[in-house]
CSV table of C-alpha atoms in Angstrom, one decimal:
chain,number,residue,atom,x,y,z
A,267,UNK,CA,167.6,-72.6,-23.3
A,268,UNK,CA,171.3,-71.8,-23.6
A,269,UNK,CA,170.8,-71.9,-27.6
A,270,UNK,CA,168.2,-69.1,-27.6
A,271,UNK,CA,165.3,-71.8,-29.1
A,272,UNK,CA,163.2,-70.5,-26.3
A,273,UNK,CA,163.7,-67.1,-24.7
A,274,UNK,CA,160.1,-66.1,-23.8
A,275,UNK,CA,156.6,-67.6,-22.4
A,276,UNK,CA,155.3,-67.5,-26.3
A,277,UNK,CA,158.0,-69.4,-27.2
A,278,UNK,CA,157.7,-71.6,-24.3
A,279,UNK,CA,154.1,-72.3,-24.6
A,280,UNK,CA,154.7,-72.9,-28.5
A,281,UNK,CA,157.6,-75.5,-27.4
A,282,UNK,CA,155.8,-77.5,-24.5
A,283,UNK,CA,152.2,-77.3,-26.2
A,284,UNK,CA,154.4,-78.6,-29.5
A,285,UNK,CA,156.1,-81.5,-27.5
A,286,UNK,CA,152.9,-82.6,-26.4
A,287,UNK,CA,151.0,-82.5,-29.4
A,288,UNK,CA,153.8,-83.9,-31.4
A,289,UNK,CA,156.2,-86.5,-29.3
A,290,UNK,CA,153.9,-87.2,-26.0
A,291,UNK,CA,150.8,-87.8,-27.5
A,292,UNK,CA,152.7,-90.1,-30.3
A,293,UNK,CA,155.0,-91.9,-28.2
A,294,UNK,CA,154.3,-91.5,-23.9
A,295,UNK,CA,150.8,-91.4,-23.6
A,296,UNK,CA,150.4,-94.2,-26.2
A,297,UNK,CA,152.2,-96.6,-24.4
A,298,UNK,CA,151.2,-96.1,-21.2
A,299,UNK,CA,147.7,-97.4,-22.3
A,300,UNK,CA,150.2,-100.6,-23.6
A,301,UNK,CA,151.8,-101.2,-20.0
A,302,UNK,CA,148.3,-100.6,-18.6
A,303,UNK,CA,146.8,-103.2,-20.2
A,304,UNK,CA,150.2,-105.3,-20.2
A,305,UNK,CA,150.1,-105.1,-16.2
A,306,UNK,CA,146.8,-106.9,-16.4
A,307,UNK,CA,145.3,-108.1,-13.4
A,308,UNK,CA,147.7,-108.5,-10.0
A,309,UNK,CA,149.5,-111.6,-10.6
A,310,UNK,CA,148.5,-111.6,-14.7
A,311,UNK,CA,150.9,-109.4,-16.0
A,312,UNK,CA,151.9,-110.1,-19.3
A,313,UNK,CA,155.6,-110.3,-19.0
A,314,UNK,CA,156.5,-110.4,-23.0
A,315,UNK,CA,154.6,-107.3,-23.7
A,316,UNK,CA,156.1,-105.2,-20.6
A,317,UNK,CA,159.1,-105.8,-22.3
A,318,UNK,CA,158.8,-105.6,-25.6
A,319,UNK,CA,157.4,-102.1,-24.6
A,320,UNK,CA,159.6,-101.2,-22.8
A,321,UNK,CA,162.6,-102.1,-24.7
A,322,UNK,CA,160.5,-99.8,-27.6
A,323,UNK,CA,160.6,-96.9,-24.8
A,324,UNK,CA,163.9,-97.0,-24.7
A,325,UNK,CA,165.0,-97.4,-28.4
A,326,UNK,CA,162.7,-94.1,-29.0
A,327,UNK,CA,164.6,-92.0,-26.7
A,328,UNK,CA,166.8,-90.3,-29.4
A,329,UNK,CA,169.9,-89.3,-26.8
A,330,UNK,CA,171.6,-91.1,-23.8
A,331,UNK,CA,170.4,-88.2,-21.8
A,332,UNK,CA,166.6,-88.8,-22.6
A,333,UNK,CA,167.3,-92.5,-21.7
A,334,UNK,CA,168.8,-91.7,-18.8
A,335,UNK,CA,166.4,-89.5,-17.8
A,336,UNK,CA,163.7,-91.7,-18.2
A,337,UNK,CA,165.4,-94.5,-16.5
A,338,UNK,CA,166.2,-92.2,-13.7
A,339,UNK,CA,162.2,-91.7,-13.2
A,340,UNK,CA,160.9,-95.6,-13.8
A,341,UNK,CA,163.6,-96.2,-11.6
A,342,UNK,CA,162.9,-93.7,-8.8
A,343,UNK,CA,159.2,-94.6,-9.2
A,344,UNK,CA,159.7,-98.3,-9.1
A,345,UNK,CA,161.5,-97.5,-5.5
A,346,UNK,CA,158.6,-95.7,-4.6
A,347,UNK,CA,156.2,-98.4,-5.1
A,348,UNK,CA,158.3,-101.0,-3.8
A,349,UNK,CA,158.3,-99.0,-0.4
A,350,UNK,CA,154.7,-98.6,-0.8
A,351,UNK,CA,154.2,-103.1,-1.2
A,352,UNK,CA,153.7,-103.4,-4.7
A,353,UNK,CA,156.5,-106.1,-4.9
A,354,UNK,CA,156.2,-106.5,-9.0
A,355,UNK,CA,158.0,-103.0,-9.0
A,356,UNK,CA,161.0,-104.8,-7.3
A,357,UNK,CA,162.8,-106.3,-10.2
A,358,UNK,CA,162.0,-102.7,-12.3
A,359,UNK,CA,164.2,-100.8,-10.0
A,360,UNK,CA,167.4,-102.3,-11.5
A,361,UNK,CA,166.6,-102.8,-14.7
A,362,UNK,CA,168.2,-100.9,-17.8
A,363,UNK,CA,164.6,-100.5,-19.6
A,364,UNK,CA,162.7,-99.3,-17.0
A,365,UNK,CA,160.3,-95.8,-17.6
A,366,UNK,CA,158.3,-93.8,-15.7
A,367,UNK,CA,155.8,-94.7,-17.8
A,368,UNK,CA,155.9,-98.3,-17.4
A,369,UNK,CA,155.8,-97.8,-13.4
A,370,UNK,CA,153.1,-95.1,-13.4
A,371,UNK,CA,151.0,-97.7,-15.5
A,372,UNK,CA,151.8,-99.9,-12.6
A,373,UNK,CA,150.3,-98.3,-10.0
A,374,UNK,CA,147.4,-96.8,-12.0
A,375,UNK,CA,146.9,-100.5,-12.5
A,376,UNK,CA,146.7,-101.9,-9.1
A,377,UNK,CA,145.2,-98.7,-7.4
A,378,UNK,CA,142.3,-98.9,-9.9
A,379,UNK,CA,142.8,-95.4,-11.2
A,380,UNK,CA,141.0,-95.6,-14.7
A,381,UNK,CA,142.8,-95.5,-17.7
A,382,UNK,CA,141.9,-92.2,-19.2
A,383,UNK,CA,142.6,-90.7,-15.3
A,384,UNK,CA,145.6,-92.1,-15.5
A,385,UNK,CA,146.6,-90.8,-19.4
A,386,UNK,CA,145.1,-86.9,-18.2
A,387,UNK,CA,147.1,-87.2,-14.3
A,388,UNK,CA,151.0,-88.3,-16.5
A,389,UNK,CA,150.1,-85.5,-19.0
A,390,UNK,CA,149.8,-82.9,-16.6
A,391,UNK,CA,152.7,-83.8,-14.7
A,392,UNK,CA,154.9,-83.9,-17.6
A,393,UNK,CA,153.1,-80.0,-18.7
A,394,UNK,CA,153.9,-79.1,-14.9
A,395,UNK,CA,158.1,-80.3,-15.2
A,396,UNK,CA,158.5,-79.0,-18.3
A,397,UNK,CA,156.8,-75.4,-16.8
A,398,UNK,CA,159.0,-75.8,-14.1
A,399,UNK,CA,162.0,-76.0,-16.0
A,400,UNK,CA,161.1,-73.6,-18.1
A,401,UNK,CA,160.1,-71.1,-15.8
A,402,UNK,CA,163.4,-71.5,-14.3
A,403,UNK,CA,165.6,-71.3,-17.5
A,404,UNK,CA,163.8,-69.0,-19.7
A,405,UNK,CA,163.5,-67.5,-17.0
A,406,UNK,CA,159.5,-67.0,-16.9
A,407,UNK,CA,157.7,-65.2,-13.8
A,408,UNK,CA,155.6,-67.3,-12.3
A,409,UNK,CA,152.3,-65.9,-13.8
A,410,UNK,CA,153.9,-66.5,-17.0
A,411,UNK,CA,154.6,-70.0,-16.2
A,412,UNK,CA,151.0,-70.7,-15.0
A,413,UNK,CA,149.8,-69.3,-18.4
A,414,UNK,CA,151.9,-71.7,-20.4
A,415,UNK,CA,150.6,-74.4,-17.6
A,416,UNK,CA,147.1,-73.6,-18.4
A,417,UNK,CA,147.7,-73.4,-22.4
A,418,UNK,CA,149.5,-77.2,-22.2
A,419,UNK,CA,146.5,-78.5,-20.0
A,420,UNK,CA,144.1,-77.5,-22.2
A,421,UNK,CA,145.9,-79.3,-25.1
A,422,UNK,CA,145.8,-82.5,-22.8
A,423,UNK,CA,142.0,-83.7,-23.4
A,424,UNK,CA,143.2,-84.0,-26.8
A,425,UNK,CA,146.3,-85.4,-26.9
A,426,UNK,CA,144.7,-88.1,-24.5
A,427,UNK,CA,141.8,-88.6,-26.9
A,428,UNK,CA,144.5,-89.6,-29.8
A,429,UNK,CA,146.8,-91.7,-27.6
A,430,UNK,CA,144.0,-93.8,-26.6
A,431,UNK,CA,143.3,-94.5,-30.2
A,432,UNK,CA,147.1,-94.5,-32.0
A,433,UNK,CA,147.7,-97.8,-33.9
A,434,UNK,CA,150.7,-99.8,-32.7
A,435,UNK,CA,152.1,-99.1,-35.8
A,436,UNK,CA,152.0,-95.2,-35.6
A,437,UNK,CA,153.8,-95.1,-32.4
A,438,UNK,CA,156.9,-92.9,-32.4
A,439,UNK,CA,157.6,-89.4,-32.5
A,440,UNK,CA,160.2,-87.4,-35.0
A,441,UNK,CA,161.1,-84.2,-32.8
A,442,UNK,CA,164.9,-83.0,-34.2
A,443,UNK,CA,164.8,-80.2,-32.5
A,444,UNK,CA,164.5,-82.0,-29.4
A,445,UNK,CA,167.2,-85.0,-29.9
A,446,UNK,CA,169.3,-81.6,-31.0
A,447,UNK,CA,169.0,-80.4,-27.6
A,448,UNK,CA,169.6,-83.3,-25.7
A,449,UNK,CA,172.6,-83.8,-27.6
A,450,UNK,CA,174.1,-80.4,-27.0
A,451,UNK,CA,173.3,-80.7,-23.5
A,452,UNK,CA,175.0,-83.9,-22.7
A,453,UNK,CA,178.1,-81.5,-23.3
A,454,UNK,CA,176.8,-78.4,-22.2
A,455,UNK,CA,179.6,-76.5,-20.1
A,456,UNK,CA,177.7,-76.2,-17.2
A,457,UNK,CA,174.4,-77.4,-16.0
A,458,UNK,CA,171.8,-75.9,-13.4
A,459,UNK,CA,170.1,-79.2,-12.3
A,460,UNK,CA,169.7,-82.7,-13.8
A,461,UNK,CA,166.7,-83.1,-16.0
């Protein structure tokens, strides 16, 4: 926000509707479906694959920040569910590779929330933090914000609907303007609240 990229709900709507389309639909949602599947039945977990996903996740996170962030969130997550007696979560708290998405597949998983519930419920709550923060930063009103809200879940059916059929071999997503960001943010002079 501090580089002007985004200064109003148009552009805000353009950049979270964008990331969506672009990075979450490519890379996120994807592999969710992956540790879905990889988590198996309780007990059945195919441990190569949760790693070799993960360790994907993490290699496709363009800055330290975004890595950070995402092990901040698996890791948070993983506590969560811990707490909450899913023990496989316990070793996932600690490690370096863990994501969000890899413990929200988790409990999808052993809840018996569907997959395509699932791929819709992470969507929206990544549209909703990235609202938030916009809303926040831009600064947006909050009718403004539940515009760009409304504008990012509608894009959600679809990106869904293309994560649920993206080769393995298509995964990834090229955002520079993004990894630009990050990168300027890690050194940022100040900074309102961690992301």
């Amino acid at each position: 926000m501090t580089s002007g990229w985004v200064a109003d709900e148009e552009a805000a709507g353009a950049w979270i509707t964008g990331q969506l389309s672009a990075t979450f639909a490519a890379l996120d949602l994807p592999l969710l479906a992956r540790f879905f599947e990889a988590w198996g039945e309780e007990s059945a977990a195919d441990a190569a694959s949760l790693d070799a996903w993960s360790a994907f996740l993490r290699a496709s996170r363009p800055t330290a920040e975004l890595q950070t962030e995402d092990r901040h969130l698996g890791g948070a997550l993983a506590r969560v569910l811990d707490g909450l007696g899913l023990a496989e979560a316990r070793p996932w708290i600690v490690r370096t590779d863990v994501s969000y998405a890899a413990m929200f597949a988790l409990a999808a998983r052993r809840w018996n929330v569907p997959l395509t519930a699932a791929l819709h419920g992470f969507a929206f709550a990544w549209a909703e933090a990235q609202t938030s923060a916009a809303v926040r930063l831009v600064p947006l009103g909050q009718s403004a914000g539940q515009r760009v809200l409304t504008a990012a879940a509608a894009a959600i059916p679809d990106a869904v609907s293309r994560a649920l059929v993206l080769p393995d071999d298509e995964l990834g997503a090229a955002a520079p303007r993004l990894a630009i960001a990050s990168a300027q943010h890690e050194t940022q002079y100040s900074r309102l609240f961690r992301s």
